[in-house]
Coordinates of C-alpha atoms in Angstrom, one line a residue:
X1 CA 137.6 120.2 94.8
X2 CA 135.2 117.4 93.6
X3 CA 132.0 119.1 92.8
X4 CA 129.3 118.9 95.3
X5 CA 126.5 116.5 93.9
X6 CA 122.6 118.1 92.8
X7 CA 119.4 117.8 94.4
X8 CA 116.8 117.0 91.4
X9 CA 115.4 119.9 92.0
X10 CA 118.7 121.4 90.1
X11 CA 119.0 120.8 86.3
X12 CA 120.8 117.6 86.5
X13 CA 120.8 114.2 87.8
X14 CA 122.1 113.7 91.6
X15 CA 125.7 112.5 92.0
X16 CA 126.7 113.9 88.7
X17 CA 127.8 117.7 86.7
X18 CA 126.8 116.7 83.1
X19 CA 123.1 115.9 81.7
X20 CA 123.5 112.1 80.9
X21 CA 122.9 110.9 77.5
X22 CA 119.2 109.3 76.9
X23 CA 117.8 106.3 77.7
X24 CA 119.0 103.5 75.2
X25 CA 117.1 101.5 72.4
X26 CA 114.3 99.4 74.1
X27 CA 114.6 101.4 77.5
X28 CA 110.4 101.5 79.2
X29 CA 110.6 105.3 79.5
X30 CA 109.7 107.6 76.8
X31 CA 112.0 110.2 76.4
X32 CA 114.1 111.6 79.0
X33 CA 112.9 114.9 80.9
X34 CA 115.1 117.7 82.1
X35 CA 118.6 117.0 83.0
X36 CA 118.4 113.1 81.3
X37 CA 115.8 112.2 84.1
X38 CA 113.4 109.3 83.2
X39 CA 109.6 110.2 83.7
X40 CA 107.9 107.8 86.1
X41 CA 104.6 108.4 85.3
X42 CA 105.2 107.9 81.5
X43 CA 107.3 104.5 81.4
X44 CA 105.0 101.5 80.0
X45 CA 107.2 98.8 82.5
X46 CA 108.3 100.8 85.8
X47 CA 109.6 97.2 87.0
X48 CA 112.3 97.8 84.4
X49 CA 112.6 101.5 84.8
X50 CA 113.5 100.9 88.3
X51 CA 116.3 98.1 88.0
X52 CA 117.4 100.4 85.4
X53 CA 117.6 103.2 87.4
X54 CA 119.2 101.1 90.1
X55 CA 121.7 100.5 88.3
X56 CA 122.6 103.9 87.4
X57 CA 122.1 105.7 90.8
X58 CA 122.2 102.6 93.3
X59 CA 119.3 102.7 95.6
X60 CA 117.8 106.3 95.8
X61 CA 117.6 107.7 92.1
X62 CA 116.4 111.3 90.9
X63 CA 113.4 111.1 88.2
X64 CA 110.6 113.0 87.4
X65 CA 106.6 112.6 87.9
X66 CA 104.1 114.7 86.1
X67 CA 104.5 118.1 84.8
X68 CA 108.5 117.6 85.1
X69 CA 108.4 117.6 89.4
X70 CA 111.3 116.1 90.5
X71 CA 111.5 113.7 92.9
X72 CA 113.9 111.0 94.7
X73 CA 112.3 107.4 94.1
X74 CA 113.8 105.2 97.2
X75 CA 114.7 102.0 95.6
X76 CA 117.0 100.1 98.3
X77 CA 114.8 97.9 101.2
X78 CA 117.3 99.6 104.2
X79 CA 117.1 103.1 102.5
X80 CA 113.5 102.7 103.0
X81 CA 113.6 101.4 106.4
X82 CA 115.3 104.7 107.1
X83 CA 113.2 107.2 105.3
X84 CA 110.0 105.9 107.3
X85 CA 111.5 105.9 110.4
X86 CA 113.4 108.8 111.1
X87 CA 110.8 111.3 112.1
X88 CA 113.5 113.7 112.8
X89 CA 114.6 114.0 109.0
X90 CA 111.5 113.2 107.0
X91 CA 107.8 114.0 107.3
X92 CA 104.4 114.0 104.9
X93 CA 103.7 117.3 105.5
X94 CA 103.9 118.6 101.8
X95 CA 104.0 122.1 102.7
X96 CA 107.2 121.9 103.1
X97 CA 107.6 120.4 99.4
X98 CA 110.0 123.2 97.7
X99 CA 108.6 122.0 93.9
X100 CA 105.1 123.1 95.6
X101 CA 106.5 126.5 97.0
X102 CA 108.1 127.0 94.1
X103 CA 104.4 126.6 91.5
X104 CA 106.2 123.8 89.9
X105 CA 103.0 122.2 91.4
X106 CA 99.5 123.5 90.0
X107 CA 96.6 123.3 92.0
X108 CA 95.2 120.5 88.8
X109 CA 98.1 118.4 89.2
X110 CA 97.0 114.4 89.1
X111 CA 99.0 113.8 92.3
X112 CA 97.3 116.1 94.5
X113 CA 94.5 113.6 96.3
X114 CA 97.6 112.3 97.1
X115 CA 100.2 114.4 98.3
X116 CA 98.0 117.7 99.2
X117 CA 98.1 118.4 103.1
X118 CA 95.0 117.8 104.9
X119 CA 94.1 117.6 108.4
X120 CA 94.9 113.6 108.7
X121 CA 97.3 112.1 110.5
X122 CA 99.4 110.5 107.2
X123 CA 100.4 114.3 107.7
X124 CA 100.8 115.0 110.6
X125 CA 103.5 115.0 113.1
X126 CA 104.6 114.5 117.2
X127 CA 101.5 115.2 119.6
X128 CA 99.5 116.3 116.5
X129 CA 99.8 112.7 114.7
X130 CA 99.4 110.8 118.3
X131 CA 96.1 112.1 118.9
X132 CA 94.7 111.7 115.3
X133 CA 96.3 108.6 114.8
X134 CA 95.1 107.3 118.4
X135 CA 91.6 107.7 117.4
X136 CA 92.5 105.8 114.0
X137 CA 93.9 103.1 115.6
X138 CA 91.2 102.7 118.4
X139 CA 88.4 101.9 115.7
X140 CA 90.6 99.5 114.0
X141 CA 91.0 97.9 117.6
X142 CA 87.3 98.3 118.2
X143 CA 86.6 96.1 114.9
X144 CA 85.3 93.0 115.3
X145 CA 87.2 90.4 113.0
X146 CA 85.6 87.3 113.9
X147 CA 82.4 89.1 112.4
X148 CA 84.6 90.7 109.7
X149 CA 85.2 87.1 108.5
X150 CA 81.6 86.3 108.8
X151 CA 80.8 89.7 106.7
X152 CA 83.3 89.0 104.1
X153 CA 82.0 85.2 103.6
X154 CA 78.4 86.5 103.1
X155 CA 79.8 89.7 101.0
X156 CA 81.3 86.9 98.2
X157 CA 78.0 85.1 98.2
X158 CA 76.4 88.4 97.1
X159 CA 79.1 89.0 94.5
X160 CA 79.7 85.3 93.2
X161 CA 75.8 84.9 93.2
X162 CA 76.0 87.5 90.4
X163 CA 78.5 85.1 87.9
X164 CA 78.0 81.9 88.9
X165 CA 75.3 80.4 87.0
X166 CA 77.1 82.2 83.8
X167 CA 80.2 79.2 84.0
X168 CA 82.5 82.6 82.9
X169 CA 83.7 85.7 84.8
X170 CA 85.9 88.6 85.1
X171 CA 87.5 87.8 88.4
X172 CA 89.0 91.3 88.8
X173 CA 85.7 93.6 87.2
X174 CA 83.2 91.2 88.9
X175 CA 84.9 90.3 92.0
X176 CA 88.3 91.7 92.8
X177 CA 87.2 95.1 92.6
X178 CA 83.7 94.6 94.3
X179 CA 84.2 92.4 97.1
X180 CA 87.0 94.9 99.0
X181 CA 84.7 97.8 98.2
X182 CA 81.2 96.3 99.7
X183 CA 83.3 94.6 102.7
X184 CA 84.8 98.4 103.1
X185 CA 81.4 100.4 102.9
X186 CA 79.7 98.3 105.3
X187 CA 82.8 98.4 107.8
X188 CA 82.7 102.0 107.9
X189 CA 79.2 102.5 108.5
X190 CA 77.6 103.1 104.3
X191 CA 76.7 99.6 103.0
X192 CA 73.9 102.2 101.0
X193 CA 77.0 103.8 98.9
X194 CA 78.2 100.7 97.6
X195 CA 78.1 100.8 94.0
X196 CA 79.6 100.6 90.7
X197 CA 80.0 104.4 90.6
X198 CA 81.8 104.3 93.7
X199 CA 84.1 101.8 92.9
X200 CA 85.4 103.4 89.5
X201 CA 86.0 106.5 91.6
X202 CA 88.0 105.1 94.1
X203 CA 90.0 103.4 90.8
X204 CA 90.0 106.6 89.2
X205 CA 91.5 108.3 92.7
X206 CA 94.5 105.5 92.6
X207 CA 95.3 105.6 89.0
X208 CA 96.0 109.6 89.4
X209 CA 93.8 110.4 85.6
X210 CA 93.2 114.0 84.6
X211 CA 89.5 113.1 86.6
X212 CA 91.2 111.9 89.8
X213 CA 90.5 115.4 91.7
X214 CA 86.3 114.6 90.2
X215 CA 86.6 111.0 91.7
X216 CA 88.1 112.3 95.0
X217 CA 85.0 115.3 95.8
X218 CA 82.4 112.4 94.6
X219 CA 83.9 110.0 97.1
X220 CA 84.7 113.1 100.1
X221 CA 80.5 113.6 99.4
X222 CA 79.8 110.0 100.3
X223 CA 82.1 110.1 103.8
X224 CA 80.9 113.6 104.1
X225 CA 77.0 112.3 104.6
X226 CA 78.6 109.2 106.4
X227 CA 80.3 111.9 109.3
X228 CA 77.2 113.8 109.4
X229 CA 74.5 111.0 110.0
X230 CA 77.2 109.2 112.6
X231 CA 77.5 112.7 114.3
X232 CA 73.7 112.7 114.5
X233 CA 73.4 109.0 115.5
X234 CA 77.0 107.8 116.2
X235 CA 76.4 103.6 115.8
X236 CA 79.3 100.9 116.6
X237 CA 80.8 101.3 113.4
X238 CA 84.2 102.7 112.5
X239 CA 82.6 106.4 111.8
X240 CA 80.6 105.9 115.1
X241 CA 83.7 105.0 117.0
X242 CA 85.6 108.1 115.4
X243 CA 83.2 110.5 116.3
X244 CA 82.9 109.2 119.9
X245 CA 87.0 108.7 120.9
X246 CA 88.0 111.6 123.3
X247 CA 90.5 113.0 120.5
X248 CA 87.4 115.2 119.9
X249 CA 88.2 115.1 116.4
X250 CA 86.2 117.3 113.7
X251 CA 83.8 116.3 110.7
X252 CA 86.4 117.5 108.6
X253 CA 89.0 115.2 110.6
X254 CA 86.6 112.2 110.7
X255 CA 85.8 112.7 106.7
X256 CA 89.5 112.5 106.1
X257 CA 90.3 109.8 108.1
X258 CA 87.3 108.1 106.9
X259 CA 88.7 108.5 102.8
X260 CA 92.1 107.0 103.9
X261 CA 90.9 103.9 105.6
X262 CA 88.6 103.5 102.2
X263 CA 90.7 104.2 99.5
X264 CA 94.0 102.4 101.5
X265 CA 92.1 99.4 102.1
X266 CA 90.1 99.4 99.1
X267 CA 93.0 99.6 96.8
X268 CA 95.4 97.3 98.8
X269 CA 92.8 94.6 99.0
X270 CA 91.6 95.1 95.4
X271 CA 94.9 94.3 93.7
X272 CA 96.2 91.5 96.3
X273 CA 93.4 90.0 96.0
X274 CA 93.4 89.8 92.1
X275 CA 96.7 89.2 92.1
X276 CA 96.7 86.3 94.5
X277 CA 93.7 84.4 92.5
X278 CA 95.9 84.6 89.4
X279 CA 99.2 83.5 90.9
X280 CA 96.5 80.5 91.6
X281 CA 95.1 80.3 88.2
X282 CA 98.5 80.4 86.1
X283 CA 100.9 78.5 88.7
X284 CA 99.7 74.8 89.5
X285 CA 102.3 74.2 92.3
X286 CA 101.0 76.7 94.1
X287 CA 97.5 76.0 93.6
X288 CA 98.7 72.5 94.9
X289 CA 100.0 73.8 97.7
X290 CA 97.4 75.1 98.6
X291 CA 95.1 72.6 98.2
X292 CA 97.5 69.9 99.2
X293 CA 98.1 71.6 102.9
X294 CA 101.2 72.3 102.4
X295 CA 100.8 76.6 102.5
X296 CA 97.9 78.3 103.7
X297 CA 95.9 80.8 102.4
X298 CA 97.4 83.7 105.0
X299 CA 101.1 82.4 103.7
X300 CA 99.8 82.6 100.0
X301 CA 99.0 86.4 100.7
X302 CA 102.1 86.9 102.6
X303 CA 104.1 85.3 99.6
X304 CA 102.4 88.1 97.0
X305 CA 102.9 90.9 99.0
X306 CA 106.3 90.1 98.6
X307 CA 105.8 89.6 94.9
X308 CA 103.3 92.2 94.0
X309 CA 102.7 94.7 96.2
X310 CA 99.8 96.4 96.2
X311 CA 101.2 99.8 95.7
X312 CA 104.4 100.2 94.2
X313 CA 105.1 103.8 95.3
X314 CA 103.8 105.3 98.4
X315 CA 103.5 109.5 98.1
X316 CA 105.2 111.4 99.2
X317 CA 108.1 112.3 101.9
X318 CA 109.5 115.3 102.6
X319 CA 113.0 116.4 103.7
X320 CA 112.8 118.2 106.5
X321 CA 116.6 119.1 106.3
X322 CA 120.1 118.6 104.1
X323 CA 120.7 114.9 105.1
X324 CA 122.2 111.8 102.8
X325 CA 120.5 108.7 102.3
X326 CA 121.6 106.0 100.1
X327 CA 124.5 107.9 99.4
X328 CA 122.5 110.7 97.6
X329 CA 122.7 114.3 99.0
X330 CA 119.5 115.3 99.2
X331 CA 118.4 119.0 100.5
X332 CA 115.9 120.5 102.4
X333 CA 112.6 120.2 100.9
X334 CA 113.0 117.3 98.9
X335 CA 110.3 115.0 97.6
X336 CA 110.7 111.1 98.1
X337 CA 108.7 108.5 97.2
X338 CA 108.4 105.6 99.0
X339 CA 108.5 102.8 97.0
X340 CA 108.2 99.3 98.1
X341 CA 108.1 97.3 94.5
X342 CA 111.4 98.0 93.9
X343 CA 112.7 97.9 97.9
X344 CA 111.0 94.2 98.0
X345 CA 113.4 92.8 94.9
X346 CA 116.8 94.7 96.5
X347 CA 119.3 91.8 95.5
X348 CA 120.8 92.8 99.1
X349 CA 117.7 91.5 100.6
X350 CA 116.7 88.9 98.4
X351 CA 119.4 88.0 96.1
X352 CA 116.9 85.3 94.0
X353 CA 113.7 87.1 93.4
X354 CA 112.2 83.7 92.5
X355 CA 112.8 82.7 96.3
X356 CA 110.0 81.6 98.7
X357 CA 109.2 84.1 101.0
X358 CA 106.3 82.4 103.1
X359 CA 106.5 83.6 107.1
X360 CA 108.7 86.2 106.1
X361 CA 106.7 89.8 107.2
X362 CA 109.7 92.1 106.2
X363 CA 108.5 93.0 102.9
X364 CA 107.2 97.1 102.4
X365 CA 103.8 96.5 101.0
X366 CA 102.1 98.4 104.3
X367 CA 104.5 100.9 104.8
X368 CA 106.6 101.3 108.3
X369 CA 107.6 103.4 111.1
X370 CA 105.2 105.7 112.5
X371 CA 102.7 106.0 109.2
X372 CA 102.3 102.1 108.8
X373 CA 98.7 101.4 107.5
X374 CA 96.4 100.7 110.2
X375 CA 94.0 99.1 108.2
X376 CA 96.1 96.0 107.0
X377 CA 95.1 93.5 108.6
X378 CA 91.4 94.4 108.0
X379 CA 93.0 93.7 104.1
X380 CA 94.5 90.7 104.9
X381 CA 91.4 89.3 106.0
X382 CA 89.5 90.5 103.0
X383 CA 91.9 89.0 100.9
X384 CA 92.8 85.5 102.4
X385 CA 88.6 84.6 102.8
X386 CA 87.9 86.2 99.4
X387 CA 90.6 83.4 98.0
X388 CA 89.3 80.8 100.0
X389 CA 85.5 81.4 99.5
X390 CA 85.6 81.5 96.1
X391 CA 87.5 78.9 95.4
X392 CA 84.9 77.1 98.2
X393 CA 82.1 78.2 95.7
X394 CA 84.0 77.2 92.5
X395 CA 86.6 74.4 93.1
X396 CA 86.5 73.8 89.3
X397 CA 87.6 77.6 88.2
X398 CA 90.2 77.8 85.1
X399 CA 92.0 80.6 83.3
X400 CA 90.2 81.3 80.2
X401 CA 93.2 82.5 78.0
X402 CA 97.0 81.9 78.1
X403 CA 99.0 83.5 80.8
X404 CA 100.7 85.7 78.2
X405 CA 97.4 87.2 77.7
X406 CA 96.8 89.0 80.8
X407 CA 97.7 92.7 80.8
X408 CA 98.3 95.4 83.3
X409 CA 97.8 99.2 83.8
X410 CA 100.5 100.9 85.7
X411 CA 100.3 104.3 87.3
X412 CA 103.3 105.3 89.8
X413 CA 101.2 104.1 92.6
X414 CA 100.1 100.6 91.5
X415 CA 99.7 98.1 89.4
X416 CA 96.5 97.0 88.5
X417 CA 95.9 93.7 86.7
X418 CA 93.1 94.7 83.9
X419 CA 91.4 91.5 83.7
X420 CA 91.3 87.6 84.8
X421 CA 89.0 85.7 82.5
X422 CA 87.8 82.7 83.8
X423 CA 85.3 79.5 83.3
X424 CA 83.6 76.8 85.7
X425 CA 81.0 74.6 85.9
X426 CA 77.7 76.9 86.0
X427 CA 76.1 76.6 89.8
X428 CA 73.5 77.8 91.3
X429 CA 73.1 80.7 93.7
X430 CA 73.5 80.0 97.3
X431 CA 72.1 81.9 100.3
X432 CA 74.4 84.6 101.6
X433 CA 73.7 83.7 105.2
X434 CA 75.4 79.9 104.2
X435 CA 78.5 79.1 104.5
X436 CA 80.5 79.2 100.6
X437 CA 80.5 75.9 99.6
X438 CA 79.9 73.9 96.8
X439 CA 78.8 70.4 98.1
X440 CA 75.0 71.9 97.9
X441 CA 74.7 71.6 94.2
X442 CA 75.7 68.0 93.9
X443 CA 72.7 65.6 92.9
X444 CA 71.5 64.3 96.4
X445 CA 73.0 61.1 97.7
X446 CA 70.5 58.6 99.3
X447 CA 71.0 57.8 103.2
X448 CA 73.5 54.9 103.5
X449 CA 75.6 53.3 106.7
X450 CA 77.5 50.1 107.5
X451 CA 75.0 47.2 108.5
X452 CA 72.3 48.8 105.3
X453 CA 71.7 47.2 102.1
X454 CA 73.5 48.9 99.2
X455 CA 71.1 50.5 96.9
X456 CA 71.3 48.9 93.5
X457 CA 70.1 50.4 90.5
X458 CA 66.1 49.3 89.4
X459 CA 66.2 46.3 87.3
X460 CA 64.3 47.2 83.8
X461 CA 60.9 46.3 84.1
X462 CA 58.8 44.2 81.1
X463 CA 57.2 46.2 78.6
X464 CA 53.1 45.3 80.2
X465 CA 50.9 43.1 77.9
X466 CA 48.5 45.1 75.9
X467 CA 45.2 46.2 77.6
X468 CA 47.0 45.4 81.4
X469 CA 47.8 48.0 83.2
X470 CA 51.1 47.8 85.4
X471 CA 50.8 47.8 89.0
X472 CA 51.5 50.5 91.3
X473 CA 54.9 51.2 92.2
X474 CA 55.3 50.7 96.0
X475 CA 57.0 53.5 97.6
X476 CA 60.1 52.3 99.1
X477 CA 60.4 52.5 103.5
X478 CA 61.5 55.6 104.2
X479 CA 65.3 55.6 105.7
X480 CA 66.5 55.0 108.8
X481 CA 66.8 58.3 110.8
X482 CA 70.4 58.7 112.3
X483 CA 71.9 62.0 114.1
X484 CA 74.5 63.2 112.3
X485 CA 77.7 63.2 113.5
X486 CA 79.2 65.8 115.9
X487 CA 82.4 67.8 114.1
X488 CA 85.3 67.0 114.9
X489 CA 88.0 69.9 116.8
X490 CA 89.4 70.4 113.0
X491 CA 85.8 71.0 111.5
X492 CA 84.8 73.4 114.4
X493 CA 88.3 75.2 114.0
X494 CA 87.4 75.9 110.7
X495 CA 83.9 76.7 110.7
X496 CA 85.3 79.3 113.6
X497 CA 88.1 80.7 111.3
X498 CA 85.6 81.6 108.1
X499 CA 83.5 82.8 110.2
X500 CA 80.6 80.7 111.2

């Protein structure tokens, strides 16, 4: 009889009876865990690790994440289609996590923000998840996104205002990881919270450090004031429209609810956006592109959330029963990570990773099924004006070092690019209630239409004779006055679209 294959949570690798052998010269991972299995959270190039391990186990391979849990990581694009939409045979609800029942998972362990129940509806299930998720959904409706636009533009005036005279920035400390946060604080009702404290602990949270569990109770104490003031004086905010929906949910509830919308969008927005401005940066065709008209901004963003996805592994899924999925056995209890870096490079999807993805929305980076972020397209929107602002404000902006230069940190859940040096042309600060631009800071051009004189430049006059004094210069008429002209449909379209 051929010998029924292990669950990680057994000694050895699924789909095999022997511990393999270790991982060979040059391999990302540092050394193998129990049973041969590679450790996620320890490999220094998980894009590697993952085609690795797709070639070993096809596409749903056992590994490991900290303290030696085991876990499935779901590698294929169908496989993890499948695990986000069958209800029936997979859930969040980590109480059900064997490797927790068991105390392979301490109450310290890095991943807990992440995968510790609470009372939200990433965990929750049928008429529970329909009424928590309703409410969710209805303030996401409830937004606004024509002022969201208008928001954002004025929120990158704030933020550029603080560089641009320098000529040199840090487009990921200074704006990458600022702009999401203050757009995100003022959506949900706290502008007051937005900080520099607040937005290395919602880093902190992502990267899952031995301070991720601090991070998450300082950030809980911010949403916690946030529920409590909008339960006092609900306002037409996202927490105001929380506490109001008939769900009737409770500060507790709200709180939650309010930390995944912040952190989600926060961290999606963050990294797309950074990563976006340095595909600009690094690749001139595409930056011609999109200057040339020939790809949009929204198309831009599509095409690097096929590339780079703002979290490479989703936690966690549960198996709610003995089922199969990509040809692994996997048993009741199970943990699986979702993991859309690896499911959006399946060669059975898209057999030339190089390949031009624009209009196609089938990539993972939001999720799927039931649990698909609701806050996306309040992302997207953060994302495609933050491009197109800045590079309104600073039309000139270069890469300060060589593309090889640029580094990343990698947790299991993202990759974060660490930082995009940049110079300009120093300009001046602009309003925040004006529209990004940077047309205001060119020397001022004197009135001129057809049928007028060309100005000419002032002959050089004669040095005066001695003891003469020259005459008074004559101030020229001043200009014609002439209304401008009305904007075109194209003008007024755009002026809509960003907002003003």
């Amino acid at each position: 009889m051929t010998p029924e294959p292990h669950s990680p949570t057994g000694d050895f690798p699924a789909g095999t009876d022997t511990p393999r052998s270790g991982p060979p010269p040059g391999c990302p991972a540092h050394g193998p865990g129990p049973g041969g299995l590679s450790r996620l959270h320890e490999s220094e190039d998980l894009k590697k690790l993952y085609e690795k391990l797709r070639a070993e186990h096809g596409a749903v391979a056992p590994a490991l994440v900290h303290d030696d849990v085991p876990v499935w990581v779901v590698l294929g694009h169908a496989e993890n289609q499948q695990l986000v939409r069958s209800p029936a045979q997979y859930c969040k609800d980590s109480r059900i996590w064997s490797a927790l029942g068991e105390g392979l998972v301490k109450p310290d362990h890095p991943l807990m923000p992440h995968i510790a129940w609470q009372p939200m509806c990433a965990h929750a299930e049928g008429d529970e998840h329909r009424r928590l998720r309703g409410a969710l959904d209805a303030a996401v409706a409830a937004t606004d996104f024509r002022s969201l636009r208008r928001h954002v533009n004025r929120s990158v005036q704030r933020v550029v205002n603080r560089f641009c005279e320098a000529g040199e920035a840090d487009l990921v400390g200074q704006y990458a990881e600022h702009l999401p946060m203050a757009v995100m604080c003022h959506v949900l009702g706290m502008p007051d919270e937005y900080d520099d404290r607040i937005v290395e602990a919602a880093r902190d949270m992502i990267r899952g450090t031995e301070t991720a569990i601090a991070s998450n109770a300082y950030v809980m104490e911010a949403l916690e004031r946030l529920t409590a003031r909008s339960r006092a004086q609900p306002l037409d905010d996202f927490a105001g429209h929380l506490v109001r929906h008939p769900a009737g949910l409770t500060d507790e509830e709200v709180s939650q609810h309010l930390r995944v919308v912040l952190i989600a969008a926060y961290e999606a927005t963050a990294n797309l956006l950074a990563n976006v401005l340095r595909q600009v940066l690094i690749d001139p065709r595409f930056r011609s592109q999109l200057n040339g008209g020939q790809m949009t901004v929204p198309q831009g963003v599509e095409q690097l959330l096929w590339d780079e996805p703002p979290f490479s592994t989703i936690f966690a899924y549960f198996a709610k029963q003995d089922t199969e999925l990509g040809g692994q056995r996997i048993r009741k209890g199970d943990g699986l990570l979702f993991a859309p870096a690896p499911a959006n490079v399946d060669p059975r999807v898209r057999p030339d990773p190089s390949a031009d993805m624009q209009g196609n929305r089938s990539h993972l980076a939001f999720g799927g099924g039931s649990h698909e972020c609701p806050g996306q397209d309040i992302g997207r929107i953060v994302a495609e004006v933050g491009v197109d602002a800045l590079l309104m404000r600073l039309p000139d902006v270069e890469l300060s070092v060589d593309e090889e230069e640029l580094s990343f940190t990698e947790s299991i859940a993202s990759r974060h690019l660490v930082e995009l040096p940049v110079h300009f042309t120093p300009r001046p600060q602009q309003d925040v209630l004006q529209r990004p631009s940077h047309e205001n800071d060119a020397p001022p051009q004197q009135d001129w239409h057809i049928g007028a004189t060309r100005p000419t430049a002032p002959a050089a006059s004669a040095s005066p004779e001695p003891g003469v004094e020259p005459p008074a210069p004559v101030p020229p008429p001043p200009p014609e006055s002439r209304p401008a002209p009305a904007p075109g449909a194209w003008q007024r379209f755009l002026r809509w679209w960003r907002g003003y």
